[in-house]
PDB file of C-alpha atoms in Angstrom:
ATOM      1  CA  UNK C   1     -21.673 -13.821 -12.171  1.00  0.00           C
ATOM      2  CA  UNK C   2     -20.855 -15.820 -15.030  1.00  0.00           C
ATOM      3  CA  UNK C   3     -17.546 -17.173 -13.910  1.00  0.00           C
ATOM      4  CA  UNK C   4     -15.503 -15.372 -16.814  1.00  0.00           C
ATOM      5  CA  UNK C   5     -16.600 -11.867 -15.717  1.00  0.00           C
ATOM      6  CA  UNK C   6     -13.918 -11.028 -14.562  1.00  0.00           C
ATOM      7  CA  UNK C   7     -11.808 -11.470 -18.279  1.00  0.00           C
ATOM      8  CA  UNK C   8     -14.013  -8.826 -19.707  1.00  0.00           C
ATOM      9  CA  UNK C   9     -11.791  -5.897 -16.804  1.00  0.00           C
ATOM     10  CA  UNK C  10      -8.317  -7.277 -18.159  1.00  0.00           C
ATOM     11  CA  UNK C  11      -6.955  -4.713 -20.289  1.00  0.00           C
ATOM     12  CA  UNK C  12      -5.739  -7.457 -22.607  1.00  0.00           C
ATOM     13  CA  UNK C  13      -8.820  -8.632 -24.043  1.00  0.00           C
ATOM     14  CA  UNK C  14     -10.695  -5.082 -23.550  1.00  0.00           C
ATOM     15  CA  UNK C  15     -13.129  -4.973 -26.313  1.00  0.00           C
ATOM     16  CA  UNK C  16     -13.065  -8.479 -27.433  1.00  0.00           C
ATOM     17  CA  UNK C  17     -16.960  -9.721 -28.406  1.00  0.00           C
ATOM     18  CA  UNK C  18     -19.235 -11.823 -25.398  1.00  0.00           C
ATOM     19  CA  UNK C  19     -18.612 -14.893 -27.837  1.00  0.00           C
ATOM     20  CA  UNK C  20     -14.905 -14.759 -27.747  1.00  0.00           C
ATOM     21  CA  UNK C  21     -14.952 -14.155 -24.370  1.00  0.00           C
ATOM     22  CA  UNK C  22     -16.658 -16.921 -23.970  1.00  0.00           C
ATOM     23  CA  UNK C  23     -14.566 -19.208 -26.215  1.00  0.00           C
ATOM     24  CA  UNK C  24     -11.817 -17.802 -24.724  1.00  0.00           C
ATOM     25  CA  UNK C  25     -12.587 -18.999 -21.056  1.00  0.00           C
ATOM     26  CA  UNK C  26     -13.923 -21.854 -21.756  1.00  0.00           C
ATOM     27  CA  UNK C  27      -9.947 -23.197 -22.886  1.00  0.00           C
ATOM     28  CA  UNK C  28      -8.845 -22.082 -19.068  1.00  0.00           C
ATOM     29  CA  UNK C  29      -9.126 -24.009 -15.578  1.00  0.00           C
ATOM     30  CA  UNK C  30      -9.029 -22.037 -11.764  1.00  0.00           C
ATOM     31  CA  UNK C  31      -6.483 -22.433  -9.466  1.00  0.00           C
ATOM     32  CA  UNK C  32      -6.567 -21.246  -6.246  1.00  0.00           C
ATOM     33  CA  UNK C  33      -3.059 -20.735  -4.447  1.00  0.00           C
ATOM     34  CA  UNK C  34      -2.470 -19.609  -0.738  1.00  0.00           C
ATOM     35  CA  UNK C  35      -0.586 -17.079   0.622  1.00  0.00           C
ATOM     36  CA  UNK C  36       2.885 -17.441   0.527  1.00  0.00           C
ATOM     37  CA  UNK C  37       2.428 -20.137  -2.105  1.00  0.00           C
ATOM     38  CA  UNK C  38       4.625 -20.092  -5.012  1.00  0.00           C
ATOM     39  CA  UNK C  39       2.875 -19.598  -8.243  1.00  0.00           C
ATOM     40  CA  UNK C  40       6.288 -19.734 -10.841  1.00  0.00           C
ATOM     41  CA  UNK C  41       9.731 -20.937 -10.698  1.00  0.00           C
ATOM     42  CA  UNK C  42      11.944 -18.683 -12.968  1.00  0.00           C
ATOM     43  CA  UNK C  43      14.108 -20.731 -15.303  1.00  0.00           C
ATOM     44  CA  UNK C  44      10.720 -23.333 -15.781  1.00  0.00           C
ATOM     45  CA  UNK C  45       9.309 -23.941 -18.657  1.00  0.00           C
ATOM     46  CA  UNK C  46       6.203 -21.760 -19.592  1.00  0.00           C
ATOM     47  CA  UNK C  47       3.341 -22.368 -22.027  1.00  0.00           C
ATOM     48  CA  UNK C  48       0.920 -20.612 -19.921  1.00  0.00           C
ATOM     49  CA  UNK C  49      -0.919 -16.811 -19.192  1.00  0.00           C
ATOM     50  CA  UNK C  50      -2.193 -16.347 -15.764  1.00  0.00           C
ATOM     51  CA  UNK C  51      -4.675 -13.936 -15.192  1.00  0.00           C
ATOM     52  CA  UNK C  52      -5.361 -12.873 -11.901  1.00  0.00           C
ATOM     53  CA  UNK C  53      -9.136 -13.153 -10.539  1.00  0.00           C
ATOM     54  CA  UNK C  54      -8.662 -12.223  -6.927  1.00  0.00           C
ATOM     55  CA  UNK C  55      -5.773 -11.616  -4.580  1.00  0.00           C
ATOM     56  CA  UNK C  56      -2.127 -10.567  -5.478  1.00  0.00           C
ATOM     57  CA  UNK C  57       0.737 -12.068  -6.550  1.00  0.00           C
ATOM     58  CA  UNK C  58       4.769 -10.217  -5.681  1.00  0.00           C
ATOM     59  CA  UNK C  59       6.740 -10.988  -9.204  1.00  0.00           C
ATOM     60  CA  UNK C  60      10.417 -11.729  -7.856  1.00  0.00           C
ATOM     61  CA  UNK C  61      14.044 -12.697  -8.516  1.00  0.00           C
ATOM     62  CA  UNK C  62      17.327 -13.453  -6.858  1.00  0.00           C
ATOM     63  CA  UNK C  63      20.673 -12.228  -8.042  1.00  0.00           C
ATOM     64  CA  UNK C  64      23.819 -14.404  -8.663  1.00  0.00           C
ATOM     65  CA  UNK C  65      24.727 -13.717  -4.772  1.00  0.00           C
ATOM     66  CA  UNK C  66      21.665 -14.811  -3.539  1.00  0.00           C
ATOM     67  CA  UNK C  67      19.898 -11.221  -2.676  1.00  0.00           C
ATOM     68  CA  UNK C  68      16.214 -11.400  -3.788  1.00  0.00           C
ATOM     69  CA  UNK C  69      14.931  -8.920  -5.714  1.00  0.00           C
ATOM     70  CA  UNK C  70      10.980  -7.088  -6.371  1.00  0.00           C
ATOM     71  CA  UNK C  71      10.169  -6.052  -9.204  1.00  0.00           C
ATOM     72  CA  UNK C  72       6.585  -5.801  -9.259  1.00  0.00           C
ATOM     73  CA  UNK C  73       3.293  -6.316  -7.456  1.00  0.00           C
ATOM     74  CA  UNK C  74      -0.082  -7.331  -9.457  1.00  0.00           C
ATOM     75  CA  UNK C  75      -3.232  -7.351  -8.374  1.00  0.00           C
ATOM     76  CA  UNK C  76      -6.876  -8.217  -9.877  1.00  0.00           C
ATOM     77  CA  UNK C  77      -6.972  -7.887 -13.736  1.00  0.00           C
ATOM     78  CA  UNK C  78      -2.349  -8.132 -14.137  1.00  0.00           C
ATOM     79  CA  UNK C  79      -1.457 -10.875 -16.131  1.00  0.00           C
ATOM     80  CA  UNK C  80       1.688 -12.870 -16.000  1.00  0.00           C
ATOM     81  CA  UNK C  81       3.760 -15.326 -17.728  1.00  0.00           C
ATOM     82  CA  UNK C  82       3.541 -13.421 -21.017  1.00  0.00           C
ATOM     83  CA  UNK C  83       6.483 -12.957 -21.539  1.00  0.00           C
ATOM     84  CA  UNK C  84       7.626 -16.681 -21.605  1.00  0.00           C
ATOM     85  CA  UNK C  85       4.294 -17.856 -24.136  1.00  0.00           C
ATOM     86  CA  UNK C  86       5.649 -15.400 -26.757  1.00  0.00           C
ATOM     87  CA  UNK C  87       8.985 -16.126 -26.833  1.00  0.00           C
ATOM     88  CA  UNK C  88       8.468 -20.031 -26.108  1.00  0.00           C
ATOM     89  CA  UNK C  89      11.813 -19.347 -23.005  1.00  0.00           C
ATOM     90  CA  UNK C  90      12.313 -20.595 -19.334  1.00  0.00           C
ATOM     91  CA  UNK C  91      10.131 -17.884 -17.272  1.00  0.00           C
ATOM     92  CA  UNK C  92      12.407 -15.363 -16.613  1.00  0.00           C
ATOM     93  CA  UNK C  93      11.154 -14.583 -12.371  1.00  0.00           C
ATOM     94  CA  UNK C  94       9.471 -16.303  -9.414  1.00  0.00           C
ATOM     95  CA  UNK C  95       5.971 -15.412  -9.212  1.00  0.00           C
ATOM     96  CA  UNK C  96       4.491 -15.850  -5.338  1.00  0.00           C
ATOM     97  CA  UNK C  97       1.079 -15.279  -4.363  1.00  0.00           C
ATOM     98  CA  UNK C  98       0.949 -12.375  -1.065  1.00  0.00           C
ATOM     99  CA  UNK C  99      -2.326 -13.497  -0.070  1.00  0.00           C
ATOM    100  CA  UNK C 100      -5.050 -15.597  -0.634  1.00  0.00           C
ATOM    101  CA  UNK C 101      -5.346 -15.465  -4.943  1.00  0.00           C
ATOM    102  CA  UNK C 102      -7.604 -16.767  -7.353  1.00  0.00           C
ATOM    103  CA  UNK C 103      -6.021 -17.649 -10.920  1.00  0.00           C
ATOM    104  CA  UNK C 104      -7.734 -17.942 -14.486  1.00  0.00           C
ATOM    105  CA  UNK C 105      -4.731 -19.650 -16.331  1.00  0.00           C
ATOM    106  CA  UNK C 106      -4.694 -19.309 -20.295  1.00  0.00           C
ATOM    107  CA  UNK C 107      -2.648 -22.114 -22.504  1.00  0.00           C
ATOM    108  CA  UNK C 108      -0.622 -20.129 -24.751  1.00  0.00           C
ATOM    109  CA  UNK C 109      -1.936 -22.189 -27.794  1.00  0.00           C
ATOM    110  CA  UNK C 110      -5.317 -20.608 -27.230  1.00  0.00           C
ATOM    111  CA  UNK C 111      -3.903 -17.179 -27.134  1.00  0.00           C
ATOM    112  CA  UNK C 112      -1.569 -16.983 -29.926  1.00  0.00           C
ATOM    113  CA  UNK C 113      -5.272 -18.434 -32.272  1.00  0.00           C
ATOM    114  CA  UNK C 114      -6.789 -15.258 -30.479  1.00  0.00           C
ATOM    115  CA  UNK C 115      -4.163 -13.236 -31.565  1.00  0.00           C
ATOM    116  CA  UNK C 116      -4.952 -14.289 -34.516  1.00  0.00           C
ATOM    117  CA  UNK C 117      -8.167 -13.535 -34.745  1.00  0.00           C
ATOM    118  CA  UNK C 118      -7.832 -10.737 -32.889  1.00  0.00           C
ATOM    119  CA  UNK C 119      -4.525  -8.417 -34.089  1.00  0.00           C
ATOM    120  CA  UNK C 120      -5.364  -5.684 -31.559  1.00  0.00           C
ATOM    121  CA  UNK C 121      -4.635  -7.629 -28.959  1.00  0.00           C
ATOM    122  CA  UNK C 122      -1.550  -8.414 -30.035  1.00  0.00           C
ATOM    123  CA  UNK C 123      -0.755  -4.832 -30.113  1.00  0.00           C
ATOM    124  CA  UNK C 124      -2.040  -4.528 -26.857  1.00  0.00           C
ATOM    125  CA  UNK C 125       0.766  -6.763 -25.835  1.00  0.00           C
ATOM    126  CA  UNK C 126       3.410  -5.011 -27.283  1.00  0.00           C
ATOM    127  CA  UNK C 127       1.838  -1.880 -25.449  1.00  0.00           C
ATOM    128  CA  UNK C 128       1.976  -4.196 -22.524  1.00  0.00           C
ATOM    129  CA  UNK C 129       5.628  -4.838 -22.738  1.00  0.00           C
ATOM    130  CA  UNK C 130       6.349  -1.168 -23.400  1.00  0.00           C
ATOM    131  CA  UNK C 131       4.826   0.062 -20.000  1.00  0.00           C
ATOM    132  CA  UNK C 132       7.194  -2.549 -18.690  1.00  0.00           C
ATOM    133  CA  UNK C 133      10.402  -1.517 -19.858  1.00  0.00           C
ATOM    134  CA  UNK C 134      10.073   1.802 -19.011  1.00  0.00           C
ATOM    135  CA  UNK C 135       8.873   0.483 -15.339  1.00  0.00           C
ATOM    136  CA  UNK C 136      12.425  -1.353 -15.348  1.00  0.00           C
ATOM    137  CA  UNK C 137      14.244   2.153 -16.916  1.00  0.00           C
ATOM    138  CA  UNK C 138      12.416   4.258 -14.936  1.00  0.00           C
ATOM    139  CA  UNK C 139      13.637   1.964 -11.412  1.00  0.00           C
ATOM    140  CA  UNK C 140      17.011   1.947 -12.652  1.00  0.00           C
ATOM    141  CA  UNK C 141      17.195   5.355 -12.627  1.00  0.00           C
ATOM    142  CA  UNK C 142      16.046   5.587  -9.236  1.00  0.00           C
ATOM    143  CA  UNK C 143      18.488   3.706  -8.051  1.00  0.00           C
ATOM    144  CA  UNK C 144      21.250   5.082  -9.127  1.00  0.00           C
ATOM    145  CA  UNK C 145      19.656   8.974  -8.124  1.00  0.00           C
ATOM    146  CA  UNK C 146      17.755   8.349  -5.242  1.00  0.00           C
ATOM    147  CA  UNK C 147      19.224   8.178  -1.868  1.00  0.00           C
ATOM    148  CA  UNK C 148      16.631   4.780   0.013  1.00  0.00           C
ATOM    149  CA  UNK C 149      14.414   7.086   1.860  1.00  0.00           C
ATOM    150  CA  UNK C 150      13.842   8.362  -1.618  1.00  0.00           C
ATOM    151  CA  UNK C 151      13.454   5.197  -3.135  1.00  0.00           C
ATOM    152  CA  UNK C 152      11.472   3.795  -0.484  1.00  0.00           C
ATOM    153  CA  UNK C 153       9.154   7.500  -0.186  1.00  0.00           C
ATOM    154  CA  UNK C 154       8.926   6.740  -4.154  1.00  0.00           C
ATOM    155  CA  UNK C 155       7.792   3.448  -3.571  1.00  0.00           C
ATOM    156  CA  UNK C 156       5.275   3.527  -1.156  1.00  0.00           C
ATOM    157  CA  UNK C 157       3.457   6.524  -3.331  1.00  0.00           C
ATOM    158  CA  UNK C 158       4.049   3.878  -6.468  1.00  0.00           C
ATOM    159  CA  UNK C 159       2.114   1.276  -4.158  1.00  0.00           C
ATOM    160  CA  UNK C 160      -0.777   4.020  -3.058  1.00  0.00           C
ATOM    161  CA  UNK C 161      -1.328   4.666  -6.488  1.00  0.00           C
ATOM    162  CA  UNK C 162      -1.724   1.203  -7.708  1.00  0.00           C
ATOM    163  CA  UNK C 163      -3.501  -1.202  -4.805  1.00  0.00           C
ATOM    164  CA  UNK C 164      -4.647   1.957  -2.318  1.00  0.00           C
ATOM    165  CA  UNK C 165      -7.912   2.212  -1.469  1.00  0.00           C
ATOM    166  CA  UNK C 166      -9.346   4.814   1.066  1.00  0.00           C
ATOM    167  CA  UNK C 167      -8.897   4.985   4.507  1.00  0.00           C
ATOM    168  CA  UNK C 168     -10.337   6.577   7.497  1.00  0.00           C
ATOM    169  CA  UNK C 169      -9.222   5.859  10.728  1.00  0.00           C
ATOM    170  CA  UNK C 170     -12.669   6.783  13.242  1.00  0.00           C
ATOM    171  CA  UNK C 171     -13.482   6.676  16.883  1.00  0.00           C
ATOM    172  CA  UNK C 172     -10.101   7.482  17.840  1.00  0.00           C
ATOM    173  CA  UNK C 173      -8.812  11.389  17.426  1.00  0.00           C
ATOM    174  CA  UNK C 174     -10.949  14.268  16.554  1.00  0.00           C
ATOM    175  CA  UNK C 175     -11.279  15.287  13.045  1.00  0.00           C
ATOM    176  CA  UNK C 176     -10.558  11.151  12.394  1.00  0.00           C
ATOM    177  CA  UNK C 177      -7.625  10.711  10.450  1.00  0.00           C
ATOM    178  CA  UNK C 178      -7.902  10.289   6.241  1.00  0.00           C
ATOM    179  CA  UNK C 179      -5.645   8.337   3.898  1.00  0.00           C
ATOM    180  CA  UNK C 180      -5.356   5.696   1.035  1.00  0.00           C
ATOM    181  CA  UNK C 181      -4.157   1.731   2.654  1.00  0.00           C
ATOM    182  CA  UNK C 182      -2.028   0.020   0.223  1.00  0.00           C
ATOM    183  CA  UNK C 183      -4.338  -3.508   0.292  1.00  0.00           C
ATOM    184  CA  UNK C 184      -0.838  -5.165   0.784  1.00  0.00           C
ATOM    185  CA  UNK C 185       0.626  -7.141   3.522  1.00  0.00           C
ATOM    186  CA  UNK C 186       4.649  -5.018   3.111  1.00  0.00           C
ATOM    187  CA  UNK C 187       7.179  -6.047   5.837  1.00  0.00           C
ATOM    188  CA  UNK C 188       9.866  -4.245   6.120  1.00  0.00           C
ATOM    189  CA  UNK C 189      11.573  -7.121   4.411  1.00  0.00           C
ATOM    190  CA  UNK C 190       9.562  -6.475   1.340  1.00  0.00           C
ATOM    191  CA  UNK C 191      10.205  -3.304   0.452  1.00  0.00           C
ATOM    192  CA  UNK C 192      13.693  -3.409   1.211  1.00  0.00           C
ATOM    193  CA  UNK C 193      13.617  -6.198  -1.984  1.00  0.00           C
ATOM    194  CA  UNK C 194      12.412  -3.674  -3.531  1.00  0.00           C
ATOM    195  CA  UNK C 195      14.375  -0.227  -3.376  1.00  0.00           C
ATOM    196  CA  UNK C 196      17.884  -2.661  -3.428  1.00  0.00           C
ATOM    197  CA  UNK C 197      18.767  -2.109   0.952  1.00  0.00           C
ATOM    198  CA  UNK C 198      19.157  -3.906   3.855  1.00  0.00           C
ATOM    199  CA  UNK C 199      15.812  -4.109   6.602  1.00  0.00           C
ATOM    200  CA  UNK C 200      18.118  -2.874   8.869  1.00  0.00           C
ATOM    201  CA  UNK C 201      18.277   0.622   6.826  1.00  0.00           C
ATOM    202  CA  UNK C 202      14.344   0.323   5.892  1.00  0.00           C
ATOM    203  CA  UNK C 203      12.816   0.345   9.257  1.00  0.00           C
ATOM    204  CA  UNK C 204      14.672   3.202  10.066  1.00  0.00           C
ATOM    205  CA  UNK C 205      13.859   5.721   7.209  1.00  0.00           C
ATOM    206  CA  UNK C 206       9.875   3.824   7.677  1.00  0.00           C
ATOM    207  CA  UNK C 207      10.678   4.873  11.284  1.00  0.00           C
ATOM    208  CA  UNK C 208      11.128   8.619  10.269  1.00  0.00           C
ATOM    209  CA  UNK C 209       7.993   8.576   7.567  1.00  0.00           C
ATOM    210  CA  UNK C 210       6.489   7.613  11.030  1.00  0.00           C
ATOM    211  CA  UNK C 211       7.156   9.837  13.388  1.00  0.00           C
ATOM    212  CA  UNK C 212       6.621  12.866  10.525  1.00  0.00           C
ATOM    213  CA  UNK C 213       3.009  11.870  10.611  1.00  0.00           C
ATOM    214  CA  UNK C 214       3.609  11.183   6.284  1.00  0.00           C
ATOM    215  CA  UNK C 215       2.120   6.940   7.253  1.00  0.00           C
ATOM    216  CA  UNK C 216       1.272   4.844   9.766  1.00  0.00           C
ATOM    217  CA  UNK C 217      -0.169   0.945   9.796  1.00  0.00           C
ATOM    218  CA  UNK C 218      -3.484   0.500  10.172  1.00  0.00           C
ATOM    219  CA  UNK C 219      -4.358  -1.337  13.306  1.00  0.00           C
ATOM    220  CA  UNK C 220      -6.796  -3.730  12.526  1.00  0.00           C
ATOM    221  CA  UNK C 221      -4.591  -4.764   9.046  1.00  0.00           C
ATOM    222  CA  UNK C 222      -0.843  -3.977   9.888  1.00  0.00           C
ATOM    223  CA  UNK C 223      -1.166  -2.277   5.925  1.00  0.00           C
ATOM    224  CA  UNK C 224       0.492   0.713   5.159  1.00  0.00           C
ATOM    225  CA  UNK C 225      -1.274   3.908   5.541  1.00  0.00           C
ATOM    226  CA  UNK C 226      -0.284   7.040   3.441  1.00  0.00           C
ATOM    227  CA  UNK C 227      -1.706   9.941   5.265  1.00  0.00           C
ATOM    228  CA  UNK C 228       0.427  13.314   4.052  1.00  0.00           C
ATOM    229  CA  UNK C 229       1.394  12.203   0.223  1.00  0.00           C
ATOM    230  CA  UNK C 230       2.825  15.575  -0.251  1.00  0.00           C
ATOM    231  CA  UNK C 231       5.715  14.742   2.377  1.00  0.00           C
ATOM    232  CA  UNK C 232       6.600  11.344   0.560  1.00  0.00           C
ATOM    233  CA  UNK C 233       6.069  13.837  -2.703  1.00  0.00           C
ATOM    234  CA  UNK C 234       9.309  16.194  -1.302  1.00  0.00           C
ATOM    235  CA  UNK C 235      11.115  13.054   0.117  1.00  0.00           C
ATOM    236  CA  UNK C 236      10.975  11.578  -3.442  1.00  0.00           C
TER     237      UNK C 236
END
């Protein structure tokens, strides 16, 4: 597979001719980050766009009182750093690799040149930014209108849709249990930073979801497996 193949799967560059994909790839560089390694820091200058080839990252930030807030989790074909590239302002959030992650890094100047040549890329960026604003508004609404258990249930449903993979438990029970495994290593603290709650509160809620059979931990990876989406949907 050609080294730039993953760029074809990025919605931002969808439809670019092969020659332009090759030219764009020639202006990129590859970076590999180990699990839990920080990639970007909030407030630092930003002149590059990062495209995830493999792995997963979390976008997070700290409040004035030091509390961490997780804003999003991105996987392959996701990209980050576009805000600073567009407005020449410092990075607006921290980014940390959740697992070993490979990124393709594109200089802002190269992105600007590509946008000038292909105006539809600029339009896709606007659509992407609109999606971010809608997601932020939905999170604010969730914080205001749902209790913590409802927010956790909603988060698990979202992550299972965005980062889920089919999962079957074989050779243990009859019939075998099936579900959707969230392909992101999440701790109780990670979930707490998503929903604005304490780790203890999240631990109690996750225990209740486990006892009800709505979720379980994959015995091999420890990742969360959603078994009963309907139960979580009702709670959300």
